[in-house]
GROMACS .gro file of C-alpha atoms in nm:
model
  358
    1MET     CA    1   9.920  11.816  12.363
    2ASN     CA    2  10.059  11.809  12.036
    3HIS     CA    3   9.863  11.589  11.769
    4HIS     CA    4  10.179  11.607  11.452
    5TRP     CA    5  10.419  11.513  11.702
    6ILE     CA    6  10.171  11.174  11.822
    7LEU     CA    7  10.083  11.168  11.469
    8SER     CA    8  10.464  11.067  11.373
    9MET     CA    9  10.495  10.847  11.656
   10THR     CA   10  10.241  10.596  11.583
   11VAL     CA   11  10.342  10.580  11.295
   12GLY     CA   12  10.788  10.574  11.391
   13VAL     CA   13  10.759  10.341  11.737
   14PRO     CA   14  10.589   9.967  11.520
   15PHE     CA   15  10.997  10.037  11.325
   16LEU     CA   16  11.179  10.069  11.632
   17GLY     CA   17  11.031   9.822  11.775
   18ALA     CA   18  11.104   9.656  11.481
   19LEU     CA   19  11.469   9.757  11.488
   20LEU     CA   20  11.501   9.607  11.944
   21LEU     CA   21  11.260   9.317  11.979
   22PRO     CA   22  11.487   9.075  11.771
   23LEU     CA   23  11.770   9.221  11.979
   24ILE     CA   24  11.570   9.213  12.350
   25GLY     CA   25  11.480   8.893  12.184
   26GLY     CA   26  11.847   8.718  12.210
   27TRP     CA   27  11.876   8.829  12.591
   28SER     CA   28  11.544   8.819  12.721
   29GLU     CA   29  11.232   8.675  12.542
   30ARG     CA   30  11.019   8.744  12.835
   31ILE     CA   31  11.096   9.098  12.828
   32ARG     CA   32  11.036   9.083  12.374
   33ASN     CA   33  10.742   8.962  12.390
   34GLY     CA   34  10.581   9.215  12.690
   35LEU     CA   35  10.791   9.500  12.390
   36ALA     CA   36  10.700   9.342  12.111
   37LEU     CA   37  10.251   9.388  12.269
   38GLY     CA   38  10.397   9.720  12.444
   39PHE     CA   39  10.516   9.823  12.109
   40VAL     CA   40  10.129   9.743  11.922
   41LEU     CA   41   9.956   9.969  12.244
   42ALA     CA   42  10.132  10.216  12.220
   43ALA     CA   43  10.051  10.262  11.835
   44LEU     CA   44   9.698  10.203  11.951
   45ALA     CA   45   9.761  10.389  12.167
   46GLY     CA   46   9.808  10.707  11.976
   47THR     CA   47   9.554  10.684  11.700
   48LEU     CA   48   9.354  10.697  11.999
   49LEU     CA   49   9.465  11.006  12.106
   50LEU     CA   50   9.436  11.089  11.719
   51ILE     CA   51   9.024  11.045  11.756
   52PRO     CA   52   8.913  11.406  11.983
   53SER     CA   53   9.118  11.674  11.690
   54VAL     CA   54   8.950  11.430  11.372
   55MET     CA   55   8.624  11.347  11.554
   56ALA     CA   56   8.660  11.792  11.550
   57GLY     CA   57   8.740  11.798  11.170
   58THR     CA   58   9.123  11.861  11.196
   59THR     CA   59   9.274  11.695  10.992
   60LEU     CA   60   9.657  11.625  11.148
   61SER     CA   61  10.001  11.640  10.891
   62VAL     CA   62  10.367  11.581  10.938
   63SER     CA   63  10.600  11.709  10.737
   64LEU     CA   64  10.955  11.663  10.672
   65ALA     CA   65  11.120  11.989  10.438
   66GLY     CA   66  10.831  12.134  10.302
   67PHE     CA   67  10.767  11.732  10.144
   68ASN     CA   68  10.381  11.561  10.325
   69LEU     CA   69  10.402  11.231  10.456
   70PHE     CA   70  10.127  11.154  10.628
   71TYR     CA   71   9.819  11.311  10.700
   72ALA     CA   72   9.546  11.162  10.950
   73ASP     CA   73   9.125  11.234  10.861
   74THR     CA   74   8.898  11.043  11.002
   75LEU     CA   75   8.858  10.777  10.750
   76ALA     CA   76   9.264  10.704  10.789
   77VAL     CA   77   9.229  10.751  11.185
   78PHE     CA   78   8.930  10.441  11.216
   79MET     CA   79   9.172  10.230  10.973
   80ALA     CA   80   9.419  10.245  11.202
   81LEU     CA   81   9.155  10.200  11.471
   82VAL     CA   82   9.090   9.889  11.332
   83SER     CA   83   9.476   9.754  11.264
   84ALA     CA   84   9.638   9.828  11.584
   85LEU     CA   85   9.347   9.681  11.797
   86VAL     CA   86   9.348   9.385  11.593
   87GLY     CA   87   9.719   9.354  11.538
   88ALA     CA   88   9.692   9.379  11.959
   89VAL     CA   89   9.488   9.089  12.023
   90ILE     CA   90   9.710   8.846  11.840
   91VAL     CA   91  10.005   8.967  11.938
   92LEU     CA   92   9.904   8.902  12.273
   93TYR     CA   93   9.779   8.540  12.175
   94SER     CA   94  10.064   8.472  11.929
   95PHE     CA   95  10.261   8.442  12.284
   96GLY     CA   96  10.128   8.071  12.415
   97TYR     CA   97  10.067   7.958  12.008
   98ILE     CA   98  10.417   8.151  11.896
   99SER     CA   99  10.616   7.962  12.243
  100HIS     CA  100  10.765   7.628  12.055
  101TYR     CA  101  10.791   7.710  11.708
  102PRO     CA  102  11.184   7.854  11.630
  103TRP     CA  103  11.213   8.190  11.428
  104ARG     CA  104  11.020   8.383  11.748
  105ASN     CA  105  11.254   8.725  11.688
  106GLU     CA  106  11.204   8.713  11.287
  107TYR     CA  107  10.852   8.629  11.419
  108TYR     CA  108  10.801   8.894  11.589
  109LEU     CA  109  10.984   9.133  11.440
  110MET     CA  110  10.795   9.122  11.099
  111VAL     CA  111  10.461   9.106  11.277
  112VAL     CA  112  10.459   9.452  11.420
  113LEU     CA  113  10.683   9.515  11.043
  114PHE     CA  114  10.400   9.494  10.915
  115LEU     CA  115  10.173   9.696  11.164
  116GLY     CA  116  10.385   9.989  11.066
  117ALA     CA  117  10.412   9.952  10.729
  118MET     CA  118   9.995   9.962  10.761
  119LEU     CA  119  10.019  10.259  10.932
  120GLY     CA  120  10.238  10.419  10.740
  121LEU     CA  121   9.944  10.336  10.400
  122ILE     CA  122   9.661  10.445  10.630
  123PHE     CA  123   9.861  10.759  10.683
  124ALA     CA  124  10.081  10.858  10.382
  125ARG     CA  125   9.940  11.164  10.243
  126ASN     CA  126  10.192  11.102   9.924
  127LEU     CA  127  10.177  10.850   9.685
  128LEU     CA  128  10.547  10.703   9.604
  129ILE     CA  129  10.522  10.686  10.040
  130LEU     CA  130  10.261  10.473  10.004
  131TYR     CA  131  10.342  10.229   9.761
  132LEU     CA  132  10.677  10.223   9.952
  133PHE     CA  133  10.499  10.100  10.264
  134TRP     CA  134  10.245   9.896  10.066
  135GLU     CA  135  10.553   9.717   9.962
  136ILE     CA  136  10.702   9.599  10.282
  137THR     CA  137  10.366   9.525  10.389
  138ALA     CA  138  10.464   9.253  10.104
  139ILE     CA  139  10.803   9.190  10.242
  140ALA     CA  140  10.612   9.075  10.563
  141CYS     CA  141  10.331   8.917  10.454
  142TRP     CA  142  10.593   8.696  10.230
  143ARG     CA  143  10.840   8.576  10.503
  144LEU     CA  144  10.436   8.486  10.802
  145ILE     CA  145  10.314   8.304  10.557
  146GLY     CA  146  10.653   8.116  10.507
  147PHE     CA  147  10.707   8.103  10.875
  148PHE     CA  148  10.824   7.716  10.837
  149ARG     CA  149  11.042   7.713  10.651
  150GLU     CA  150  10.945   7.413  10.465
  151LYS     CA  151  10.876   7.390  10.087
  152ASP     CA  152  10.562   7.350  10.014
  153TYR     CA  153  10.520   7.684  10.235
  154VAL     CA  154  10.812   7.867  10.114
  155LEU     CA  155  10.649   7.826   9.757
  156LYS     CA  156  10.312   7.956   9.917
  157ALA     CA  157  10.443   8.258  10.009
  158ASP     CA  158  10.657   8.302   9.703
  159LYS     CA  159  10.367   8.360   9.489
  160ALA     CA  160  10.202   8.565   9.750
  161PHE     CA  161  10.467   8.785   9.681
  162LEU     CA  162  10.515   8.809   9.352
  163VAL     CA  163  10.109   8.844   9.316
  164THR     CA  164  10.101   9.100   9.518
  165VAL     CA  165  10.430   9.294   9.400
  166PHE     CA  166  10.348   9.271   8.969
  167GLY     CA  167  10.013   9.488   9.133
  168ALA     CA  168  10.098   9.687   9.307
  169LEU     CA  169  10.449   9.739   9.038
  170VAL     CA  170  10.126   9.789   8.749
  171MET     CA  171   9.910   9.956   9.065
  172LEU     CA  172  10.271  10.290   8.975
  173LEU     CA  173  10.201  10.298   8.715
  174GLY     CA  174   9.829  10.449   8.797
  175PHE     CA  175  10.062  10.644   8.963
  176ILE     CA  176  10.330  10.771   8.759
  177MET     CA  177   9.994  10.845   8.523
  178ILE     CA  178   9.849  11.067   8.816
  179TYR     CA  179  10.183  11.232   8.808
  180HIS     CA  180  10.153  11.309   8.470
  181GLN     CA  181   9.814  11.398   8.497
  182THR     CA  182   9.826  11.703   8.782
  183GLY     CA  183  10.239  11.777   8.814
  184SER     CA  184  10.163  11.550   9.184
  185PHE     CA  185  10.181  11.259   9.368
  186ASP     CA  186  10.089  11.473   9.683
  187LEU     CA  187   9.686  11.328   9.715
  188GLY     CA  188   9.609  11.660   9.923
  189ARG     CA  189   9.755  11.879   9.590
  190ILE     CA  190   9.595  11.614   9.311
  191GLN     CA  191   9.232  11.711   9.465
  192ASP     CA  192   9.306  12.126   9.376
  193ILE     CA  193   9.418  12.030   9.068
  194LEU     CA  194   9.163  11.810   8.906
  195GLN     CA  195   8.942  12.049   9.122
  196GLY     CA  196   8.612  11.758   9.031
  197GLN     CA  197   8.784  11.688   8.723
  198PRO     CA  198   8.765  11.315   8.704
  199ILE     CA  199   9.109  11.130   8.663
  200SER     CA  200   9.200  10.863   8.395
  201ASN     CA  201   9.051  10.566   8.309
  202LEU     CA  202   9.401  10.357   8.258
  203ALA     CA  203   9.511  10.535   8.530
  204LEU     CA  204   9.254  10.402   8.737
  205ALA     CA  205   9.235  10.087   8.552
  206LEU     CA  206   9.590  10.017   8.650
  207ILE     CA  207   9.561  10.184   8.995
  208LEU     CA  208   9.335   9.947   9.023
  209CYS     CA  209   9.468   9.604   8.920
  210GLY     CA  210   9.728   9.715   9.225
  211ILE     CA  211   9.421   9.652   9.467
  212LEU     CA  212   9.232   9.442   9.353
  213SER     CA  213   9.564   9.156   9.432
  214LYS     CA  214   9.598   9.326   9.759
  215SER     CA  215   9.202   9.276   9.845
  216ALA     CA  216   9.218   8.900   9.660
  217THR     CA  217   8.914   8.969   9.468
  218VAL     CA  218   8.884   8.738   9.203
  219PRO     CA  219   9.063   8.645   8.972
  220LEU     CA  220   9.368   8.752   9.172
  221HIS     CA  221   9.302   8.529   9.454
  222THR     CA  222   9.446   8.228   9.402
  223TRP     CA  223   9.775   8.368   9.658
  224LEU     CA  224   9.463   8.352   9.938
  225PRO     CA  225   9.404   8.076  10.014
  226ASP     CA  226   9.730   7.926   9.974
  227ALA     CA  227   9.880   8.161  10.322
  228GLY     CA  228   9.709   8.015  10.542
  229VAL     CA  229   9.941   7.749  10.606
  230ALA     CA  230  10.116   8.050  10.783
  231PRO     CA  231  10.044   8.063  11.188
  232SER     CA  232   9.722   8.119  11.275
  233PRO     CA  233   9.855   8.435  11.429
  234VAL     CA  234  10.004   8.548  11.107
  235THR     CA  235   9.681   8.398  10.892
  236ALA     CA  236   9.389   8.653  11.106
  237LEU     CA  237   9.694   8.905  11.060
  238LEU     CA  238   9.647   8.864  10.633
  239HIS     CA  239   9.225   8.803  10.711
  240ALA     CA  240   9.120   8.943  10.946
  241ALA     CA  241   9.341   9.308  11.068
  242VAL     CA  242   9.502   9.461  10.780
  243LEU     CA  243   9.605   9.282  10.429
  244VAL     CA  244   9.285   9.234  10.265
  245LYS     CA  245   9.172   9.555  10.381
  246ILE     CA  246   9.425   9.729  10.264
  247GLY     CA  247   9.346   9.727   9.916
  248VAL     CA  248   8.978   9.797  10.026
  249TYR     CA  249   9.116  10.088  10.245
  250VAL     CA  250   9.310  10.280   9.892
  251TYR     CA  251   8.974  10.205   9.709
  252ALA     CA  252   8.782  10.433   9.978
  253ARG     CA  253   9.105  10.712   9.981
  254LEU     CA  254   9.141  10.784   9.631
  255PHE     CA  255   8.848  10.679   9.526
  256VAL     CA  256   8.559  10.765   9.784
  257ALA     CA  257   8.681  11.062   9.906
  258GLY     CA  258   8.964  11.189   9.703
  259VAL     CA  259   8.950  11.212   9.360
  260MET     CA  260   8.688  11.219   9.091
  261ILE     CA  261   8.636  10.895   8.925
  262ALA     CA  262   8.414  10.792   8.589
  263PRO     CA  263   8.044  10.750   8.609
  264LEU     CA  264   8.146  10.360   8.388
  265TRP     CA  265   8.424  10.324   8.745
  266HIS     CA  266   8.090  10.303   8.983
  267THR     CA  267   7.890   9.981   8.743
  268VAL     CA  268   8.304   9.792   8.595
  269VAL     CA  269   8.401   9.795   9.074
  270PRO     CA  270   8.029   9.643   9.201
  271ALA     CA  271   8.019   9.425   8.905
  272ILE     CA  272   8.370   9.252   8.972
  273ALA     CA  273   8.320   9.325   9.360
  274ALA     CA  274   7.974   9.068   9.314
  275VAL     CA  275   8.121   8.871   9.130
  276SER     CA  276   8.401   8.805   9.320
  277ALA     CA  277   8.113   8.742   9.669
  278LEU     CA  278   7.923   8.500   9.476
  279VAL     CA  279   8.266   8.276   9.312
  280ALA     CA  280   8.436   8.274   9.679
  281ALA     CA  281   8.074   8.137   9.854
  282GLY     CA  282   8.067   7.900   9.574
  283ALA     CA  283   8.456   7.798   9.672
  284ALA     CA  284   8.371   7.855  10.030
  285LEU     CA  285   8.037   7.632  10.003
  286ILE     CA  286   8.295   7.341   9.857
  287GLU     CA  287   8.619   7.337  10.033
  288THR     CA  288   8.766   7.118  10.320
  289ASP     CA  289   9.007   7.245  10.445
  290LEU     CA  290   8.923   7.497  10.743
  291LYS     CA  291   9.177   7.755  10.681
  292ARG     CA  292   9.171   7.767  10.335
  293LEU     CA  293   8.772   7.784  10.373
  294ILE     CA  294   8.787   8.083  10.572
  295ALA     CA  295   8.979   8.252  10.352
  296TYR     CA  296   8.682   8.149  10.053
  297SER     CA  297   8.462   8.334  10.313
  298THR     CA  298   8.727   8.621  10.354
  299ILE     CA  299   8.731   8.699  10.002
  300SER     CA  300   8.383   8.675   9.897
  301GLN     CA  301   8.332   8.975  10.219
  302ILE     CA  302   8.586   9.150  10.106
  303ALA     CA  303   8.384   9.159   9.792
  304PHE     CA  304   8.075   9.254  10.023
  305ILE     CA  305   8.327   9.611  10.147
  306PHE     CA  306   8.428   9.678   9.821
  307LEU     CA  307   8.043   9.667   9.713
  308GLY     CA  308   8.013   9.917   9.908
  309LEU     CA  309   8.262  10.144   9.828
  310ALA     CA  310   8.196  10.096   9.505
  311ILE     CA  311   7.859  10.209   9.506
  312GLY     CA  312   8.015  10.633   9.579
  313ASN     CA  313   7.757  10.745   9.797
  314GLU     CA  314   7.754  10.801  10.218
  315ILE     CA  315   7.533  10.515  10.320
  316GLY     CA  316   7.760  10.256  10.110
  317LEU     CA  317   8.045  10.397  10.302
  318ALA     CA  318   7.893  10.399  10.568
  319GLY     CA  319   7.856   9.955  10.587
  320GLY     CA  320   8.136   9.918  10.393
  321LEU     CA  321   8.332  10.104  10.703
  322LEU     CA  322   8.098   9.879  10.906
  323TYR     CA  323   8.136   9.574  10.766
  324ILE     CA  324   8.603   9.628  10.835
  325LEU     CA  325   8.524   9.689  11.210
  326MET     CA  326   8.320   9.377  11.224
  327HIS     CA  327   8.461   9.171  10.956
  328GLY     CA  328   8.847   9.205  11.126
  329LEU     CA  329   8.686   9.083  11.477
  330ALA     CA  330   8.446   8.891  11.366
  331LYS     CA  331   8.735   8.678  11.148
  332GLY     CA  332   9.037   8.765  11.294
  333GLY     CA  333   8.894   8.575  11.586
  334LEU     CA  334   8.788   8.267  11.395
  335PHE     CA  335   9.084   8.205  11.286
  336LEU     CA  336   9.254   8.217  11.557
  337CYS     CA  337   9.000   7.956  11.728
  338ALA     CA  338   9.092   7.762  11.378
  339GLY     CA  339   9.413   7.740  11.509
  340ILE     CA  340   9.268   7.601  11.864
  341VAL     CA  341   9.139   7.398  11.728
  342GLU     CA  342   9.357   7.199  11.456
  343GLN     CA  343   9.618   7.281  11.724
  344ASN     CA  344   9.387   6.987  11.966
  345SER     CA  345   9.238   6.806  11.698
  346HIS     CA  346   9.645   6.788  11.504
  347THR     CA  347   9.446   6.845  11.126
  348LYS     CA  348   9.343   7.105  10.828
  349ASP     CA  349   9.030   6.841  10.713
  350ILE     CA  350   8.663   6.897  10.889
  351ARG     CA  351   8.553   6.573  10.807
  352GLN     CA  352   8.849   6.407  11.088
  353MET     CA  353   8.673   6.704  11.329
  354GLY     CA  354   8.391   6.545  11.510
  355GLY     CA  355   8.288   6.554  11.864
  356LEU     CA  356   8.482   6.878  11.939
  357ILE     CA  357   8.196   6.997  12.198
  358SER     CA  358   8.278   6.687  12.460
   0.00000   0.00000   0.00000
């Protein structure tokens, strides 16, 4: 079995789906829906097929003309598995939830494109490739949050886009500084060149700005509660499956399983995470909008994941990764249930939701 080919197809299949789904949707919505799920399940199956190799300690890579594009190790496969699994559930849930809304072709295009970009980011071996897929997720997120096209929704989508894209541009400056320090954007070569030496503090600070903006960490968090205006499957995708965990994964990839950082950051980053966890938890206690309440809960829990990873030891990494899996499953289910409650009660105000059991 050619696992290198499987890795390429795992990343590429969702992009193929994003191209085909709008065309097929104009002919048959039922076939489009089935293929949308099929493309996501194909990515999930590809990820599952990579598990035996990476568990055996083999690092798989894909290169083109001597340029390293993707690689898969246990950390990447774990994150891809969580993303594809939750993504498949969300697409399945969308069949009924989104059926009476317009722009369904665009919806499935963006959801599948989002998942493909996430997988590309997870398996990226090159910092520029990582940045490219990072920005594709921002574009898909922007379109999905503003899905209903109303002015307030579009403004909140624009806010999410501007915060995350600005953070990404700052992060790109950090990547350029790493290139200036090492002469390479390739993650493997960067580790070999540094040989245990820490990257510059300024480069890390710039990259951290991008990571914190994507992960909605206080004070760069306000876009995520506003994103609750999106359809419930989208909010589940943003909060539970992948979007806010992109930053967590990149931090783990670069600074836990990757290059060394100065000891100071093992204090600074956990402190930022602790403050974010407390502030977001406090905001959740006084929130009355159901989706915004869950969003603040997500911000707090992502901060707990950061707290574990930023400690920088094996126990912290293991705890953080376990939390990613559990949070993805639990929060995804919670948002999908919130969508059912909203559709049946016709409100997101928890003060008007008494008697739901009856």
